[in-house]
mmCIF file of C-alpha atoms in Angstrom:
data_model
loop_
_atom_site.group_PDB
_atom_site.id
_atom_site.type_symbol
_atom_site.label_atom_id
_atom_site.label_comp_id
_atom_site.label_asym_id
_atom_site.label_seq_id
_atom_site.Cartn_x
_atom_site.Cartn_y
_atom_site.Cartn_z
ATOM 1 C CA UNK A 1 90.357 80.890 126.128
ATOM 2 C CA UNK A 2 88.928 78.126 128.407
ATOM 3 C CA UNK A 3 90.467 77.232 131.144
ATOM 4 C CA UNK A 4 91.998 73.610 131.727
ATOM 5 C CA UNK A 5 92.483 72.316 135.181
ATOM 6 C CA UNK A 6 95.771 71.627 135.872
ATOM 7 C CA UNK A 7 97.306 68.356 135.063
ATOM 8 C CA UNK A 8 100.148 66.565 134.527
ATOM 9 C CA UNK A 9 101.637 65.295 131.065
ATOM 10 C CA UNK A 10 100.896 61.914 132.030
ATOM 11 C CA UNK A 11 97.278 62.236 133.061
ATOM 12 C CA UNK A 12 96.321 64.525 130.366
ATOM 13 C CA UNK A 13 95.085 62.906 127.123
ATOM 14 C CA UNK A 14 97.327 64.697 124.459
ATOM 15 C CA UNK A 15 95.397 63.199 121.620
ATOM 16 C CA UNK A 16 91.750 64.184 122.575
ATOM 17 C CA UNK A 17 93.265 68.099 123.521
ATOM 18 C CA UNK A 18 95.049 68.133 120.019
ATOM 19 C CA UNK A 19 91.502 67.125 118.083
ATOM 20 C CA UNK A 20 89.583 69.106 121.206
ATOM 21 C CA UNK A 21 91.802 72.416 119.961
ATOM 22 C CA UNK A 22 92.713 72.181 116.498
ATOM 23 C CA UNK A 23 90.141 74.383 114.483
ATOM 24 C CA UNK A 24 90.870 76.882 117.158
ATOM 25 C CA UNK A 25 94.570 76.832 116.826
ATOM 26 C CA UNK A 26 94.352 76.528 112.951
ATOM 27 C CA UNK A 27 91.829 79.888 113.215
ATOM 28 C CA UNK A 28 95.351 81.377 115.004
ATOM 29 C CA UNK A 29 97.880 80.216 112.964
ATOM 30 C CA UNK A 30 96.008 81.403 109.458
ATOM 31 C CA UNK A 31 95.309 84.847 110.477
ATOM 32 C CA UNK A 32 99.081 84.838 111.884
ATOM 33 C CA UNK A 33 100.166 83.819 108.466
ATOM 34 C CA UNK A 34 97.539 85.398 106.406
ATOM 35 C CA UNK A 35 96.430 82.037 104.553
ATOM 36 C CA UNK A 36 94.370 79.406 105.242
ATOM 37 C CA UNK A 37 96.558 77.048 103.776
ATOM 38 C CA UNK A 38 99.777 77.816 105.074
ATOM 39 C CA UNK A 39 97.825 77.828 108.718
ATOM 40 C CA UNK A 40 97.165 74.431 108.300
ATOM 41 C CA UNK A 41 100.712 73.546 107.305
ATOM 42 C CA UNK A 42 102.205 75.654 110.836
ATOM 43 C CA UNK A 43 99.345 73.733 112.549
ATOM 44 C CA UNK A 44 100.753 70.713 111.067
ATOM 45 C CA UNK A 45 104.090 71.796 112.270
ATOM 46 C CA UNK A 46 103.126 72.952 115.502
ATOM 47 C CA UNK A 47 101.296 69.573 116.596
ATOM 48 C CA UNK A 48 104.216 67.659 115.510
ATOM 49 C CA UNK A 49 106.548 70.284 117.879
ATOM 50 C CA UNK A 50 103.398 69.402 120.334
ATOM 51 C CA UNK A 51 103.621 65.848 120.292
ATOM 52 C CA UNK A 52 107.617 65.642 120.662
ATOM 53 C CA UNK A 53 107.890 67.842 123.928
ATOM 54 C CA UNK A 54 104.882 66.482 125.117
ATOM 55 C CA UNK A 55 106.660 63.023 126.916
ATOM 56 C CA UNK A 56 109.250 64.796 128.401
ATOM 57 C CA UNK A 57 107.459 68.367 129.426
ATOM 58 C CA UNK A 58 107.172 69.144 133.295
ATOM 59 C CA UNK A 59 103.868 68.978 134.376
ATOM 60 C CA UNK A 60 101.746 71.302 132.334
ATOM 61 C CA UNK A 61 99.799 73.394 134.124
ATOM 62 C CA UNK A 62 97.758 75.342 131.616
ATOM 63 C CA UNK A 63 97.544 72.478 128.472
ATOM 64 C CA UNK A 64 95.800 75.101 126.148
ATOM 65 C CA UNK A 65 98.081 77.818 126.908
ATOM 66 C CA UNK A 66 100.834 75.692 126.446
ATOM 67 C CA UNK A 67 99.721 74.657 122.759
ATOM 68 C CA UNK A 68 98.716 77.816 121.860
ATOM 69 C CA UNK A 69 102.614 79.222 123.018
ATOM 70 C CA UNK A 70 103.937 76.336 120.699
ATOM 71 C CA UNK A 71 101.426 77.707 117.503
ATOM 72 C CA UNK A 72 102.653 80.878 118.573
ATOM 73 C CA UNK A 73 106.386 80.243 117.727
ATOM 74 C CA UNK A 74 105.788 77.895 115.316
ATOM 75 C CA UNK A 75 104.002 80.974 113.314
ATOM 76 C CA UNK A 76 107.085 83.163 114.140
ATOM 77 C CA UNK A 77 109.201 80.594 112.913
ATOM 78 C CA UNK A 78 107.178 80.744 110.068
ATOM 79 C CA UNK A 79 107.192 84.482 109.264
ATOM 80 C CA UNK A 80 111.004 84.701 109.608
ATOM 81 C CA UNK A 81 111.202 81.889 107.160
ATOM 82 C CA UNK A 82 109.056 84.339 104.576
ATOM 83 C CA UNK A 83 110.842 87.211 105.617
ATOM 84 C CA UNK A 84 107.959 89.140 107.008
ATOM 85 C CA UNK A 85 108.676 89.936 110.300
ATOM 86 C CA UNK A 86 108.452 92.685 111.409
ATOM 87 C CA UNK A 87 109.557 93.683 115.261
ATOM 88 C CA UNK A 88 108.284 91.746 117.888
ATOM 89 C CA UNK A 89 107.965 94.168 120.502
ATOM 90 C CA UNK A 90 106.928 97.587 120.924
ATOM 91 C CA UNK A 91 110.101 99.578 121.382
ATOM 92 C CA UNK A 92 107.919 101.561 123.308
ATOM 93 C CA UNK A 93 105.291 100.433 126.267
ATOM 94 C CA UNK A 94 102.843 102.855 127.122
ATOM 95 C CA UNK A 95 100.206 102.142 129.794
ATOM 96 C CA UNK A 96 96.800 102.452 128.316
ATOM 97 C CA UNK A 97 93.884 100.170 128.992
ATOM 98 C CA UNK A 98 93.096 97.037 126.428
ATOM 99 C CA UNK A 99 88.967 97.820 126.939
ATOM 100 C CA UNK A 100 86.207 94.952 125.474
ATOM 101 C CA UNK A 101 85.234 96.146 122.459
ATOM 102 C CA UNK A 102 81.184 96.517 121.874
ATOM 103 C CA UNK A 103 79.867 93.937 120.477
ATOM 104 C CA UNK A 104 79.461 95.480 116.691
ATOM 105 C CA UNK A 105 82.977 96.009 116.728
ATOM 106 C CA UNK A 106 84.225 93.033 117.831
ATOM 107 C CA UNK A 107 82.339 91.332 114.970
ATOM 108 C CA UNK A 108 84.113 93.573 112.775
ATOM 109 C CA UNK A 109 87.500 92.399 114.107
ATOM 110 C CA UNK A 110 86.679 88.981 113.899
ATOM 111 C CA UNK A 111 85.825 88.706 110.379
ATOM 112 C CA UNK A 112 88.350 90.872 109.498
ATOM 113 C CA UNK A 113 89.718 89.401 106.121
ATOM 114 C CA UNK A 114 93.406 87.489 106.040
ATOM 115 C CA UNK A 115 95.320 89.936 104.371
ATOM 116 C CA UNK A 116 93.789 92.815 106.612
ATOM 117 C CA UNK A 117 95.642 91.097 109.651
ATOM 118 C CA UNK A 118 98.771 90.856 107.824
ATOM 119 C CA UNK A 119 98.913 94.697 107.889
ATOM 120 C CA UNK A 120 99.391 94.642 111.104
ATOM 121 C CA UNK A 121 102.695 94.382 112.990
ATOM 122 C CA UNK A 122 103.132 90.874 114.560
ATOM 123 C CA UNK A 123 102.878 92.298 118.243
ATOM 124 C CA UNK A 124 99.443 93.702 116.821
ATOM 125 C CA UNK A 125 98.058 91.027 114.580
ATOM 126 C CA UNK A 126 98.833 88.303 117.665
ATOM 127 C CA UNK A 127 97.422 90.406 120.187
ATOM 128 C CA UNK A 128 94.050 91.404 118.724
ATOM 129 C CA UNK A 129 93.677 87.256 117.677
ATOM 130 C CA UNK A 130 93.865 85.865 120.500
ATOM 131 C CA UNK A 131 91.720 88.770 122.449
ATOM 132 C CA UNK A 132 89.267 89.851 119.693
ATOM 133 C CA UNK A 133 88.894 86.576 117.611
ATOM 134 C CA UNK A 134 89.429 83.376 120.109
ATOM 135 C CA UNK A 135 88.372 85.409 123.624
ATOM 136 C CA UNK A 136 91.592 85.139 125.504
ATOM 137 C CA UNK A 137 92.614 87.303 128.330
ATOM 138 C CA UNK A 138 95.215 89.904 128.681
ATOM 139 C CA UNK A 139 96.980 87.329 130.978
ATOM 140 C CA UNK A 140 96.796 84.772 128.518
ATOM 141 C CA UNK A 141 98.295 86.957 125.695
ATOM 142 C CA UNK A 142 100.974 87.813 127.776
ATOM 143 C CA UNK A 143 101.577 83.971 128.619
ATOM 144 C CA UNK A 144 101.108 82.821 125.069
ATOM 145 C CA UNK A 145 103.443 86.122 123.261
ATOM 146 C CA UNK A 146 105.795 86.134 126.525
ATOM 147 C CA UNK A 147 105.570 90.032 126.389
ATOM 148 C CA UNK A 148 104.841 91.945 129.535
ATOM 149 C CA UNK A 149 101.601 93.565 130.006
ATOM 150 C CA UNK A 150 101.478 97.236 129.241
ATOM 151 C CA UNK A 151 103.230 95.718 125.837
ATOM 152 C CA UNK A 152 100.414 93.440 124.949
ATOM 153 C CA UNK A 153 97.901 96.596 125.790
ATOM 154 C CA UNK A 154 99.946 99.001 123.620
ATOM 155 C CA UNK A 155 99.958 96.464 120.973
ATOM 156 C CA UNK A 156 96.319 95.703 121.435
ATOM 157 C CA UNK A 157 95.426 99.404 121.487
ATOM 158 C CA UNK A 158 97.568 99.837 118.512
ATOM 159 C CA UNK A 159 96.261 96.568 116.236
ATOM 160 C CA UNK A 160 92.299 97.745 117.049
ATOM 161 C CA UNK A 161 93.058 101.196 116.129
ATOM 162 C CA UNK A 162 94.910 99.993 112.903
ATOM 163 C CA UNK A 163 92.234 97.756 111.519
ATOM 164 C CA UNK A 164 89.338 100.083 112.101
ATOM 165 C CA UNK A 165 91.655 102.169 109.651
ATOM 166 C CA UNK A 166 91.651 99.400 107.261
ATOM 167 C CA UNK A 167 87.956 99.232 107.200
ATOM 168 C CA UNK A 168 87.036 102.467 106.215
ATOM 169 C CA UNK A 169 89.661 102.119 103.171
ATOM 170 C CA UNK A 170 87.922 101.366 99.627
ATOM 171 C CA UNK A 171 88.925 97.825 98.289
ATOM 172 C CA UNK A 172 89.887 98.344 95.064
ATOM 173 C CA UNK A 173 91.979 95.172 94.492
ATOM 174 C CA UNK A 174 91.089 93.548 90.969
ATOM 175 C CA UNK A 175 89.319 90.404 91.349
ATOM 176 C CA UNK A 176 91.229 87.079 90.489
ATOM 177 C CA UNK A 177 90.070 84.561 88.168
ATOM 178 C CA UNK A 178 90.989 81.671 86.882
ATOM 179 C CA UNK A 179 92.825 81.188 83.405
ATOM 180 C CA UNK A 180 91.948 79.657 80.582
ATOM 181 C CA UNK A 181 94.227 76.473 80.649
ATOM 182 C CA UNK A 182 93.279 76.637 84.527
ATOM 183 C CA UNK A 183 89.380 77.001 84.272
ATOM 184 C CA UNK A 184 89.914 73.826 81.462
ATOM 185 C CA UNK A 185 91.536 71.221 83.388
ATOM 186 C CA UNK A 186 89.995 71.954 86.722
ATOM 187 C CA UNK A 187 86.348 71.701 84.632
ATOM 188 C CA UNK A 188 87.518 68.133 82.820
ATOM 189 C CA UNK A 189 88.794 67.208 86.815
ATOM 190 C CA UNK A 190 85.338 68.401 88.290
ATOM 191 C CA UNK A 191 82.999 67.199 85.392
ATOM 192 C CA UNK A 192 84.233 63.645 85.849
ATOM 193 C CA UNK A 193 83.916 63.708 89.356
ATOM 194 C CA UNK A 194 80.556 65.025 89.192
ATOM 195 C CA UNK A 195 79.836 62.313 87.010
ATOM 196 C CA UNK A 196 80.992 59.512 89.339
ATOM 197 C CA UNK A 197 83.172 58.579 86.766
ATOM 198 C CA UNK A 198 86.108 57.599 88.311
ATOM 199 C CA UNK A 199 87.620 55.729 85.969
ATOM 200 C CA UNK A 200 88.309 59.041 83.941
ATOM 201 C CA UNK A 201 89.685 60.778 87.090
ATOM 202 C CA UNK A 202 91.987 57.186 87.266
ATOM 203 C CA UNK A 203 93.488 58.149 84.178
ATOM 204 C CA UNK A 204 94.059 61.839 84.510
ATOM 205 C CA UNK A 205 96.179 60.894 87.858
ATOM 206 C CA UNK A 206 99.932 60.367 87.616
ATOM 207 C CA UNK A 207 101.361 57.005 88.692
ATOM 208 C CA UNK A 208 103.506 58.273 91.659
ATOM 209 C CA UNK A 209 100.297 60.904 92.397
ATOM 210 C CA UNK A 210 100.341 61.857 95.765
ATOM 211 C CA UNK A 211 97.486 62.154 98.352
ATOM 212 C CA UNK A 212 96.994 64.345 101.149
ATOM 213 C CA UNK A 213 93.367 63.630 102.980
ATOM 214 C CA UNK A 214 94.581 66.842 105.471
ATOM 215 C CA UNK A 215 94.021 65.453 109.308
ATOM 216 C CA UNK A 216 93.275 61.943 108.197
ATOM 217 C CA UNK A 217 95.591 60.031 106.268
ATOM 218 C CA UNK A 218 98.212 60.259 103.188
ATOM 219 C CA UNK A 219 98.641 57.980 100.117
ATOM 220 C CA UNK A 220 100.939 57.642 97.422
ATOM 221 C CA UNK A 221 100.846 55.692 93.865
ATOM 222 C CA UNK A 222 97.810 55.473 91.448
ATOM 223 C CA UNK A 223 96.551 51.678 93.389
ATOM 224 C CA UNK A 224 96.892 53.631 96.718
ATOM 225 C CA UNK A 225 95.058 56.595 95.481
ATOM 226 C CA UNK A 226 92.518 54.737 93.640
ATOM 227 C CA UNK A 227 90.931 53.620 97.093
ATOM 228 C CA UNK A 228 90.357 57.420 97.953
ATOM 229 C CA UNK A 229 88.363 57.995 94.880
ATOM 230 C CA UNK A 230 86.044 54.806 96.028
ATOM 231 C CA UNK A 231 85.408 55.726 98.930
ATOM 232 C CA UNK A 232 83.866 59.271 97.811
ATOM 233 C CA UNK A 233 81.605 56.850 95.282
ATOM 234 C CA UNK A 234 79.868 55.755 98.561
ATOM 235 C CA UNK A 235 78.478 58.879 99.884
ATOM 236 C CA UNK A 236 76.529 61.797 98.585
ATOM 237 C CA UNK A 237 77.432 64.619 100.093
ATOM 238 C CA UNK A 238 79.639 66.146 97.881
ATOM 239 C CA UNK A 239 79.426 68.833 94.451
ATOM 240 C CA UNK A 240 82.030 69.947 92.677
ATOM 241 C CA UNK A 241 82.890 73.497 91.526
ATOM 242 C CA UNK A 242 85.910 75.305 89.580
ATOM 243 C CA UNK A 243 86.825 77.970 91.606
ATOM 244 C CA UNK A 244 90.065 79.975 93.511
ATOM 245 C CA UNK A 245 91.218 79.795 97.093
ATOM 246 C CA UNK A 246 93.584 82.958 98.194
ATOM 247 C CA UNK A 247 94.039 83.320 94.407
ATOM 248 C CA UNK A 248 95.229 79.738 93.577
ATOM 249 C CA UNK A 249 93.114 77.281 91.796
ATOM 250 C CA UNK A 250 91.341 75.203 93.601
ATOM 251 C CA UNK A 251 87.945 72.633 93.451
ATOM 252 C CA UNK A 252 85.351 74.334 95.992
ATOM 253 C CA UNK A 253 82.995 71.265 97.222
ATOM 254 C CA UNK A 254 79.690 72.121 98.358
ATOM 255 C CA UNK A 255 76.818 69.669 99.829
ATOM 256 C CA UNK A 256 73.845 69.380 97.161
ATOM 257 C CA UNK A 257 71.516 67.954 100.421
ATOM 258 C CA UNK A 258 71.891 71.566 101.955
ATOM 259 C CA UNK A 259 70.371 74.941 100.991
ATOM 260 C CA UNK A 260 73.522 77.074 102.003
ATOM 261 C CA UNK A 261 75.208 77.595 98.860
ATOM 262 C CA UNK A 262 78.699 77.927 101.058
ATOM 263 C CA UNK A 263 81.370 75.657 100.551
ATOM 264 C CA UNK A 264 82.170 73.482 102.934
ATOM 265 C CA UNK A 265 85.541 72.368 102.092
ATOM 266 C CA UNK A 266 87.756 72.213 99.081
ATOM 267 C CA UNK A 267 90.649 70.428 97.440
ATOM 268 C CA UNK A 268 94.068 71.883 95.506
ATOM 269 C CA UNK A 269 95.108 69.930 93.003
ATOM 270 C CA UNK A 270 98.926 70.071 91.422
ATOM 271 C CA UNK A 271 99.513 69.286 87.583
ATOM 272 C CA UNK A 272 102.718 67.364 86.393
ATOM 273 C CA UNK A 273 102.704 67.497 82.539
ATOM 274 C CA UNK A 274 99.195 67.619 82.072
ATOM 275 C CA UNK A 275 98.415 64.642 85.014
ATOM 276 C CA UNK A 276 97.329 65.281 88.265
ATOM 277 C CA UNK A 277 100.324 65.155 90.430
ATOM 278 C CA UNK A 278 99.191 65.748 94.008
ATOM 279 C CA UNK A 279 95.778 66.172 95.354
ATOM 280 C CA UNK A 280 95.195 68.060 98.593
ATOM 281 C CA UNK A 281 91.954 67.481 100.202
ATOM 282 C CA UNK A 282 90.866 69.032 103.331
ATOM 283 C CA UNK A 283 87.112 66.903 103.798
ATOM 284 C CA UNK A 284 88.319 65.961 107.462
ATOM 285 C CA UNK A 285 89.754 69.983 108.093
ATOM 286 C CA UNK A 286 86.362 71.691 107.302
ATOM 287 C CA UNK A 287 87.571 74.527 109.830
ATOM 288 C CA UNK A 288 90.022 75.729 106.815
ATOM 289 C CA UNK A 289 87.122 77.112 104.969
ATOM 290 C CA UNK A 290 86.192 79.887 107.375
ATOM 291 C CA UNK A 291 87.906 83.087 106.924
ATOM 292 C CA UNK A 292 89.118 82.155 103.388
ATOM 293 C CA UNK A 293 88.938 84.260 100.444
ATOM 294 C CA UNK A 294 87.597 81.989 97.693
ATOM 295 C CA UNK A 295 85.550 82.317 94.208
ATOM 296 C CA UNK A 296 83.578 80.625 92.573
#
């Protein structure tokens, strides 16, 4: 984790850290929660908490560590709210050294998949995060998990051991797809859109539809909403494609001006008889896209 130089609430620019921090944070909170989309919604949660406690903290002296203690909790919070915790510390702390892994293993870790992480035990999945994945120290686990530190070792020792486990296990979960009904209205959603034909996408939309441009703005009624689809008629950087994210439906959006064939974003659409009732659109949270499981 980089280290901030100390400073107090009121010389610190909260904003610029928040923006500065939050793909970082989100990449915490989703592989604490095992989705990309729920890790935006504790990120969410966590910057409000941020924000709140912000005016009337003492003087902070480690800014990062602070926010990453808040995402921290907020996660917990989170996981008891699912009913998925499990123990938060190790009933027992044995003293064994938390070594850097080599570098082929640490890239293994890393890109670990979402639900691999949520194996582990929270003690584990935290510790071997913020160490193996964002490059904090044992210190800084400690500070951020407020465990002492032969726990965060054990439960360091203990995660890496657990998901080298994982790996070596066949993956024989059945693929997902998307249904019929699904694969339909997505397709009718998507060819419009393709099409520039927003007029067509006006009429599929509900009246009270709901937007959510994720880290930018929100908007609700068709006139309101009717501005967002105009303002993606003025750029080009955008394709369309059916697809799944973490199983759900979803509208995967690639850029037709780049060879990659990855996505770079995507949208999640909600249906209220047969209209488009909310639209989630994550085109200013690109970050969300790594580590998700999608399909195309």
């Amino acid at each position: 984790m980089t280290e901030i130089p100390e400073a107090s609430p009121a010389a610190t620019d909260i904003d610029a850290l928040l923006v500065a921090l939050r793909p970082k944070l989100h990449r915490y909170c989703a592989r604490m929660v095992g989705s990309v989309i729920d890790g935006e919604d504790v990120l969410q949660d966590a910057l409000i908490k941020a924000v709140e406690a912000f005016a009337a903290a003492t003087p902070i002296g480690n800014p990062e560590g602070w926010l990453f203690r808040i995402a921290h909790n907020t996660a917990l919070d989170f996981l008891r709210r699912r009913k998925r915790q499990e123990a938060l510390h190790s009933v027992v702390e044995v003293d064994m050294m938390a070594d850097q892994l080599d570098a082929v293993t640490s890239r293994q870790i890393a890109s670990a998949s979402l639900r691999t992480f949520m194996r582990l035990n929270v003690t584990q999945r935290s510790s071997v995060i913020l160490m193996d994945v964002l490059g904090c120290s044992l210190a800084e686990i400690c500070a951020v998990m407020d465990v002492s530190l032969a726990a965060a070792k054990a439960a360091l020792v203990r995660g890496r051991a657990q998901l080298r486990k994982y790996a070596d296990e066949p993956d024989d979960a059945p693929q997902p797809k998307l249904s019929d009904a699904d694969r339909k209205r997505l397709g009718a959603y998507v060819a419009h859109f393709n099409a520039r034909d927003f007029d067509a996408i006006r009429a599929m939309i509900s009246d009270d539809v709901r937007l959510d441009l994720v880290n930018k703005t929100r908007m609700t009624g068709k006139a309101e909403v009717s501005r967002y689809f105009g303002n993606y008629s003025k750029v080009s950087d955008w394709h369309l494609v059916p697809g799944l994210v973490e199983g759900q439906p979803a509208i995967l959006v690639f850029d037709p001006n780049e060879p990659n064939p990855q996505p770079k974003y995507f949208m999640l659409l909600d249906w209220s008889a047969d209209k488009v009732a909310t639209i989630r659109d994550f085109r200013h949270a690109p970050y969300i896209i790594e580590g998700a499981e999608y399909l195309v």
